[in-house]
Amino acid sequence: AQSVTQPDIHITVSEGASLELRCNYSYGATPYLFWYVQSPGQGLQLLLKYFSGDTLVQGIKGFEAEFKRSQSSFNLRKPSVHWSDAAEYFCAVGVTGTASKLTFGTGTRLQVTL
Amino acid sequence: GAVVSQHPSRVICKSGTSVKIECRSLDFQATTMFWYRQFPKQSLMLMATSNEGSKATYEQGVEKDKFLINHASLTLSTLTVTSAHPEDSSFYICSASSGTGYSYEQYFGPGTRLTVT
């Protein structure tokens, strides 16, 4: 079965600094990969997704992620963090034949200091 | 983007009672809805998948007689926790999709915090 690991439970960065959130997956083939953001009181919002093709994926709010098959990783990056980016970030994988089911990582809480 | 609502946002109930949580897609027709459960500092765990007009498909280990899911219309799914016990206390999240397959985005509700006393 597939699994997702987000090694960092909590990350603190200064506003304006760059950000990288790590995500590693375990699956025999290339999965569908997603990053979601959850703000307090809000539902999860899709930031970006990777299905195939270009391994560098651009998303909303200035985020991007790079699929690296050799490392089984799909790390999320942003060159300059804004205070409004403080939230919980979830990486998720989907696999074919599972009717759109998603397997989520445990999340990384991002704190932004001014 | 599409909006999914959940009601109530918080509920406290006594052990042994039943609680119903509603999930609505406000501006699109949701062919498929998903119910997740989230424990503190843990990931979202899929409980079941429901398609409009048909029975829900439950994940392994989820008691379908305890967590009753109804998806009677294209805009509404309900999760009823029957005979709730303190161990059922959790954060329940629904999502909705206008189709089957990963090309159809899942839109998530804000969640319902259930506390069983």
mmCIF file of C-alpha atoms in Angstrom:
data_model
loop_
_atom_site.group_PDB
_atom_site.id
_atom_site.type_symbol
_atom_site.label_atom_id
_atom_site.label_comp_id
_atom_site.label_asym_id
_atom_site.label_seq_id
_atom_site.Cartn_x
_atom_site.Cartn_y
_atom_site.Cartn_z
ATOM 1 C CA ALA A 1 0.000 0.000 0.000
ATOM 2 C CA GLN A 2 1.089 3.539 -0.620
ATOM 3 C CA SER A 3 2.233 5.835 2.168
ATOM 4 C CA VAL A 4 3.323 9.430 2.607
ATOM 5 C CA THR A 5 5.900 10.841 4.991
ATOM 6 C CA GLN A 6 6.261 14.458 5.954
ATOM 7 C CA PRO A 7 9.343 14.461 8.179
ATOM 8 C CA ASP A 8 8.889 17.964 9.548
ATOM 9 C CA ILE A 9 6.037 18.406 11.994
ATOM 10 C CA HIS A 10 6.651 22.100 12.536
ATOM 11 C CA ILE A 11 8.718 24.663 10.630
ATOM 12 C CA THR A 12 9.306 28.307 11.423
ATOM 13 C CA VAL A 13 10.591 30.746 8.815
ATOM 14 C CA SER A 14 10.945 34.497 8.676
ATOM 15 C CA GLU A 15 8.761 36.465 6.327
ATOM 16 C CA GLY A 16 10.556 36.906 3.051
ATOM 17 C CA ALA A 17 12.696 33.826 3.502
ATOM 18 C CA SER A 18 12.503 30.831 1.225
ATOM 19 C CA LEU A 19 10.590 27.718 2.169
ATOM 20 C CA GLU A 20 10.866 24.034 1.421
ATOM 21 C CA LEU A 21 8.503 21.463 2.868
ATOM 22 C CA ARG A 22 9.493 17.858 2.449
ATOM 23 C CA CYS A 23 7.326 15.003 1.265
ATOM 24 C CA ASN A 24 8.360 11.438 0.546
ATOM 25 C CA TYR A 25 6.082 8.745 -0.751
ATOM 26 C CA SER A 26 6.198 5.002 -0.956
ATOM 27 C CA TYR A 27 4.619 3.395 -3.999
ATOM 28 C CA GLY A 28 5.828 1.006 -6.673
ATOM 29 C CA ALA A 29 4.821 3.126 -9.635
ATOM 30 C CA THR A 30 4.456 6.834 -10.242
ATOM 31 C CA PRO A 31 1.590 8.078 -8.098
ATOM 32 C CA TYR A 32 -0.551 11.132 -8.441
ATOM 33 C CA LEU A 33 0.862 13.735 -6.049
ATOM 34 C CA PHE A 34 -0.839 16.637 -4.348
ATOM 35 C CA TRP A 35 -0.134 19.428 -1.906
ATOM 36 C CA TYR A 36 -2.943 20.935 0.153
ATOM 37 C CA VAL A 37 -3.005 23.813 2.609
ATOM 38 C CA GLN A 38 -5.321 24.026 5.604
ATOM 39 C CA SER A 39 -5.858 27.323 7.388
ATOM 40 C CA PRO A 40 -7.652 27.435 10.754
ATOM 41 C CA GLY A 41 -11.368 27.094 10.282
ATOM 42 C CA GLN A 42 -10.979 26.465 6.579
ATOM 43 C CA GLY A 43 -11.174 23.375 4.451
ATOM 44 C CA LEU A 44 -8.135 21.968 2.709
ATOM 45 C CA GLN A 45 -7.273 23.885 -0.444
ATOM 46 C CA LEU A 46 -5.374 22.361 -3.342
ATOM 47 C CA LEU A 47 -2.078 24.134 -3.989
ATOM 48 C CA LEU A 48 -0.830 22.004 -6.866
ATOM 49 C CA LYS A 49 -0.763 18.503 -8.260
ATOM 50 C CA TYR A 50 1.443 16.278 -10.378
ATOM 51 C CA PHE A 51 0.095 13.631 -12.679
ATOM 52 C CA SER A 52 2.756 13.304 -15.365
ATOM 53 C CA GLY A 53 4.979 15.341 -17.648
ATOM 54 C CA ASP A 54 7.119 18.223 -16.444
ATOM 55 C CA THR A 55 8.436 17.331 -13.018
ATOM 56 C CA LEU A 56 8.383 20.945 -11.819
ATOM 57 C CA VAL A 57 4.823 21.939 -11.097
ATOM 58 C CA GLN A 58 3.576 25.452 -10.508
ATOM 59 C CA GLY A 59 0.688 26.058 -8.183
ATOM 60 C CA ILE A 60 -1.332 28.827 -6.668
ATOM 61 C CA LYS A 61 -0.047 31.458 -4.247
ATOM 62 C CA GLY A 62 3.458 31.298 -5.684
ATOM 63 C CA PHE A 63 4.128 27.696 -4.650
ATOM 64 C CA GLU A 64 5.900 25.099 -6.747
ATOM 65 C CA ALA A 65 6.859 21.478 -6.231
ATOM 66 C CA GLU A 66 9.315 19.163 -7.905
ATOM 67 C CA PHE A 67 8.762 15.469 -8.445
ATOM 68 C CA LYS A 68 11.972 13.478 -8.082
ATOM 69 C CA ARG A 69 11.421 9.853 -8.907
ATOM 70 C CA SER A 70 14.892 8.766 -7.783
ATOM 71 C CA GLN A 71 14.233 10.185 -4.318
ATOM 72 C CA SER A 72 10.525 9.380 -4.155
ATOM 73 C CA SER A 73 10.003 12.972 -3.179
ATOM 74 C CA PHE A 74 7.643 15.795 -3.989
ATOM 75 C CA ASN A 75 8.916 18.767 -2.013
ATOM 76 C CA LEU A 76 6.992 22.016 -1.886
ATOM 77 C CA ARG A 77 8.851 25.293 -2.295
ATOM 78 C CA LYS A 78 8.220 29.001 -2.210
ATOM 79 C CA PRO A 79 10.953 31.572 -2.813
ATOM 80 C CA SER A 80 9.605 34.229 -0.454
ATOM 81 C CA VAL A 81 7.159 33.424 2.322
ATOM 82 C CA HIS A 82 4.413 35.817 3.372
ATOM 83 C CA TRP A 83 2.869 35.961 6.842
ATOM 84 C CA SER A 84 -0.403 34.769 5.346
ATOM 85 C CA ASP A 85 1.252 31.477 4.372
ATOM 86 C CA ALA A 86 1.183 30.336 8.004
ATOM 87 C CA ALA A 87 -0.969 27.210 7.945
ATOM 88 C CA GLU A 88 -0.871 23.421 7.931
ATOM 89 C CA TYR A 89 0.404 21.797 4.751
ATOM 90 C CA PHE A 90 -0.459 18.284 3.674
ATOM 91 C CA CYS A 91 1.110 16.154 1.004
ATOM 92 C CA ALA A 92 -1.073 13.429 -0.479
ATOM 93 C CA VAL A 93 -0.791 10.619 -3.004
ATOM 94 C CA GLY A 94 -3.329 8.899 -5.150
ATOM 95 C CA VAL A 95 -2.933 5.705 -7.107
ATOM 96 C CA THR A 96 -4.734 4.327 -10.106
ATOM 97 C CA GLY A 97 -7.562 1.942 -9.557
ATOM 98 C CA THR A 98 -8.529 3.362 -6.197
ATOM 99 C CA ALA A 99 -11.409 5.584 -7.234
ATOM 100 C CA SER A 100 -9.733 8.877 -6.470
ATOM 101 C CA LYS A 101 -8.779 7.953 -2.911
ATOM 102 C CA LEU A 102 -6.069 10.050 -1.344
ATOM 103 C CA THR A 103 -3.503 9.027 1.241
ATOM 104 C CA PHE A 104 -2.314 11.968 3.298
ATOM 105 C CA GLY A 105 0.857 12.680 5.203
ATOM 106 C CA THR A 106 0.696 13.859 8.793
ATOM 107 C CA GLY A 107 1.138 17.472 7.817
ATOM 108 C CA THR A 108 3.665 20.223 8.469
ATOM 109 C CA ARG A 109 2.670 23.273 10.439
ATOM 110 C CA LEU A 110 4.288 26.418 9.078
ATOM 111 C CA GLN A 111 4.829 29.371 11.348
ATOM 112 C CA VAL A 112 5.973 32.670 9.849
ATOM 113 C CA THR A 113 7.744 35.235 11.969
ATOM 114 C CA LEU A 114 7.727 38.889 11.080
ATOM 115 C CA GLY B 1 -13.437 27.848 -6.474
ATOM 116 C CA ALA B 2 -16.115 25.418 -5.472
ATOM 117 C CA VAL B 3 -17.432 25.598 -1.923
ATOM 118 C CA VAL B 4 -18.229 22.759 0.431
ATOM 119 C CA SER B 5 -19.885 23.414 3.762
ATOM 120 C CA GLN B 6 -20.264 21.265 6.836
ATOM 121 C CA HIS B 7 -22.767 21.553 9.624
ATOM 122 C CA PRO B 8 -22.370 21.717 12.495
ATOM 123 C CA SER B 9 -18.834 22.989 12.897
ATOM 124 C CA ARG B 10 -18.714 21.746 16.476
ATOM 125 C CA VAL B 11 -20.915 19.349 18.371
ATOM 126 C CA ILE B 12 -20.835 17.904 21.853
ATOM 127 C CA CYS B 13 -22.960 14.899 22.613
ATOM 128 C CA LYS B 14 -23.392 12.405 25.394
ATOM 129 C CA SER B 15 -22.155 8.864 25.165
ATOM 130 C CA GLY B 16 -24.725 6.578 23.602
ATOM 131 C CA THR B 17 -26.459 9.204 21.510
ATOM 132 C CA SER B 18 -26.268 9.633 17.749
ATOM 133 C CA VAL B 19 -24.958 12.637 15.862
ATOM 134 C CA LYS B 20 -25.540 13.640 12.257
ATOM 135 C CA ILE B 21 -23.057 15.721 10.286
ATOM 136 C CA GLU B 22 -24.042 17.303 6.988
ATOM 137 C CA CYS B 23 -21.785 17.988 4.035
ATOM 138 C CA ARG B 24 -23.070 20.187 1.231
ATOM 139 C CA SER B 25 -21.630 21.239 -2.092
ATOM 140 C CA LEU B 26 -22.923 24.770 -2.494
ATOM 141 C CA ASP B 27 -22.216 25.592 -6.109
ATOM 142 C CA PHE B 28 -21.623 22.332 -7.928
ATOM 143 C CA GLN B 29 -23.043 18.862 -8.185
ATOM 144 C CA ALA B 30 -21.013 16.357 -6.228
ATOM 145 C CA THR B 31 -21.054 12.967 -7.858
ATOM 146 C CA THR B 32 -18.640 11.642 -5.280
ATOM 147 C CA MET B 33 -18.148 12.564 -1.658
ATOM 148 C CA PHE B 34 -15.509 11.421 0.762
ATOM 149 C CA TRP B 35 -15.501 11.324 4.556
ATOM 150 C CA TYR B 36 -12.278 11.612 6.508
ATOM 151 C CA ARG B 37 -11.366 11.498 10.148
ATOM 152 C CA GLN B 38 -8.461 13.449 11.581
ATOM 153 C CA PHE B 39 -6.893 12.821 14.970
ATOM 154 C CA PRO B 40 -4.714 15.476 16.599
ATOM 155 C CA LYS B 41 -1.292 15.683 14.992
ATOM 156 C CA GLN B 42 -2.199 12.903 12.583
ATOM 157 C CA SER B 43 -3.129 12.762 8.970
ATOM 158 C CA LEU B 44 -6.572 12.586 7.463
ATOM 159 C CA MET B 45 -7.768 9.019 7.318
ATOM 160 C CA LEU B 46 -10.315 8.157 4.667
ATOM 161 C CA MET B 47 -13.373 6.531 6.189
ATOM 162 C CA ALA B 48 -15.613 6.019 3.191
ATOM 163 C CA THR B 49 -16.428 7.056 -0.348
ATOM 164 C CA SER B 50 -19.971 7.652 -1.448
ATOM 165 C CA ASN B 51 -21.511 8.120 -4.854
ATOM 166 C CA GLU B 52 -24.859 9.759 -5.252
ATOM 167 C CA GLY B 53 -27.676 7.268 -5.113
ATOM 168 C CA SER B 54 -25.590 4.269 -4.155
ATOM 169 C CA LYS B 55 -24.224 2.727 -0.985
ATOM 170 C CA ALA B 56 -21.021 4.040 0.466
ATOM 171 C CA THR B 57 -17.786 2.104 0.184
ATOM 172 C CA TYR B 58 -16.082 1.888 3.557
ATOM 173 C CA GLU B 59 -12.386 1.583 4.188
ATOM 174 C CA GLN B 60 -11.044 -1.417 6.000
ATOM 175 C CA GLY B 61 -11.549 -1.146 9.727
ATOM 176 C CA VAL B 62 -14.386 1.389 9.552
ATOM 177 C CA GLU B 63 -17.621 0.094 11.045
ATOM 178 C CA LYS B 64 -20.367 0.818 8.552
ATOM 179 C CA ASP B 65 -23.095 0.208 11.123
ATOM 180 C CA LYS B 66 -21.566 2.803 13.382
ATOM 181 C CA PHE B 67 -20.763 5.426 10.758
ATOM 182 C CA LEU B 68 -23.828 5.643 8.538
ATOM 183 C CA ILE B 69 -23.301 7.556 5.320
ATOM 184 C CA ASN B 70 -26.082 8.737 3.080
ATOM 185 C CA HIS B 71 -25.585 10.499 -0.245
ATOM 186 C CA ALA B 72 -29.153 11.013 -1.322
ATOM 187 C CA SER B 73 -28.645 14.013 -3.577
ATOM 188 C CA LEU B 74 -25.928 15.576 -5.703
ATOM 189 C CA THR B 75 -25.388 18.316 -3.143
ATOM 190 C CA LEU B 76 -25.765 16.595 0.212
ATOM 191 C CA SER B 77 -24.099 13.766 2.072
ATOM 192 C CA THR B 78 -24.587 12.971 5.726
ATOM 193 C CA LEU B 79 -22.497 11.074 8.235
ATOM 194 C CA THR B 80 -24.307 9.745 11.277
ATOM 195 C CA VAL B 81 -22.248 8.524 14.193
ATOM 196 C CA THR B 82 -24.512 6.075 15.964
ATOM 197 C CA SER B 83 -24.257 5.281 19.663
ATOM 198 C CA ALA B 84 -21.277 7.582 19.969
ATOM 199 C CA HIS B 85 -18.579 6.876 22.528
ATOM 200 C CA PRO B 86 -15.680 9.038 23.730
ATOM 201 C CA GLU B 87 -13.283 7.253 21.378
ATOM 202 C CA ASP B 88 -15.360 8.605 18.475
ATOM 203 C CA SER B 89 -14.341 12.128 19.425
ATOM 204 C CA SER B 90 -12.450 13.491 16.475
ATOM 205 C CA PHE B 91 -12.401 15.985 13.637
ATOM 206 C CA TYR B 92 -14.518 14.823 10.710
ATOM 207 C CA ILE B 93 -13.911 16.290 7.263
ATOM 208 C CA CYS B 94 -15.807 15.752 4.060
ATOM 209 C CA SER B 95 -14.790 16.438 0.504
ATOM 210 C CA ALA B 96 -16.752 16.503 -2.705
ATOM 211 C CA SER B 97 -15.890 15.955 -6.323
ATOM 212 C CA SER B 98 -17.901 16.479 -9.486
ATOM 213 C CA GLY B 99 -16.610 13.255 -10.991
ATOM 214 C CA THR B 100 -14.646 10.089 -10.469
ATOM 215 C CA GLY B 101 -10.949 10.143 -11.126
ATOM 216 C CA TYR B 102 -8.039 12.263 -10.035
ATOM 217 C CA SER B 103 -8.577 14.797 -12.773
ATOM 218 C CA TYR B 104 -11.626 15.904 -10.789
ATOM 219 C CA GLU B 105 -10.527 18.043 -7.860
ATOM 220 C CA GLN B 106 -11.733 17.211 -4.390
ATOM 221 C CA TYR B 107 -13.076 20.251 -2.557
ATOM 222 C CA PHE B 108 -12.935 20.029 1.195
ATOM 223 C CA GLY B 109 -15.305 21.221 3.852
ATOM 224 C CA PRO B 110 -14.046 23.054 6.955
ATOM 225 C CA GLY B 111 -14.596 20.059 9.216
ATOM 226 C CA THR B 112 -16.737 19.186 12.210
ATOM 227 C CA ARG B 113 -15.264 18.729 15.654
ATOM 228 C CA LEU B 114 -17.151 16.022 17.546
ATOM 229 C CA THR B 115 -16.720 15.652 21.283
ATOM 230 C CA VAL B 116 -18.428 12.759 23.037
ATOM 231 C CA THR B 117 -18.712 13.086 26.798
#
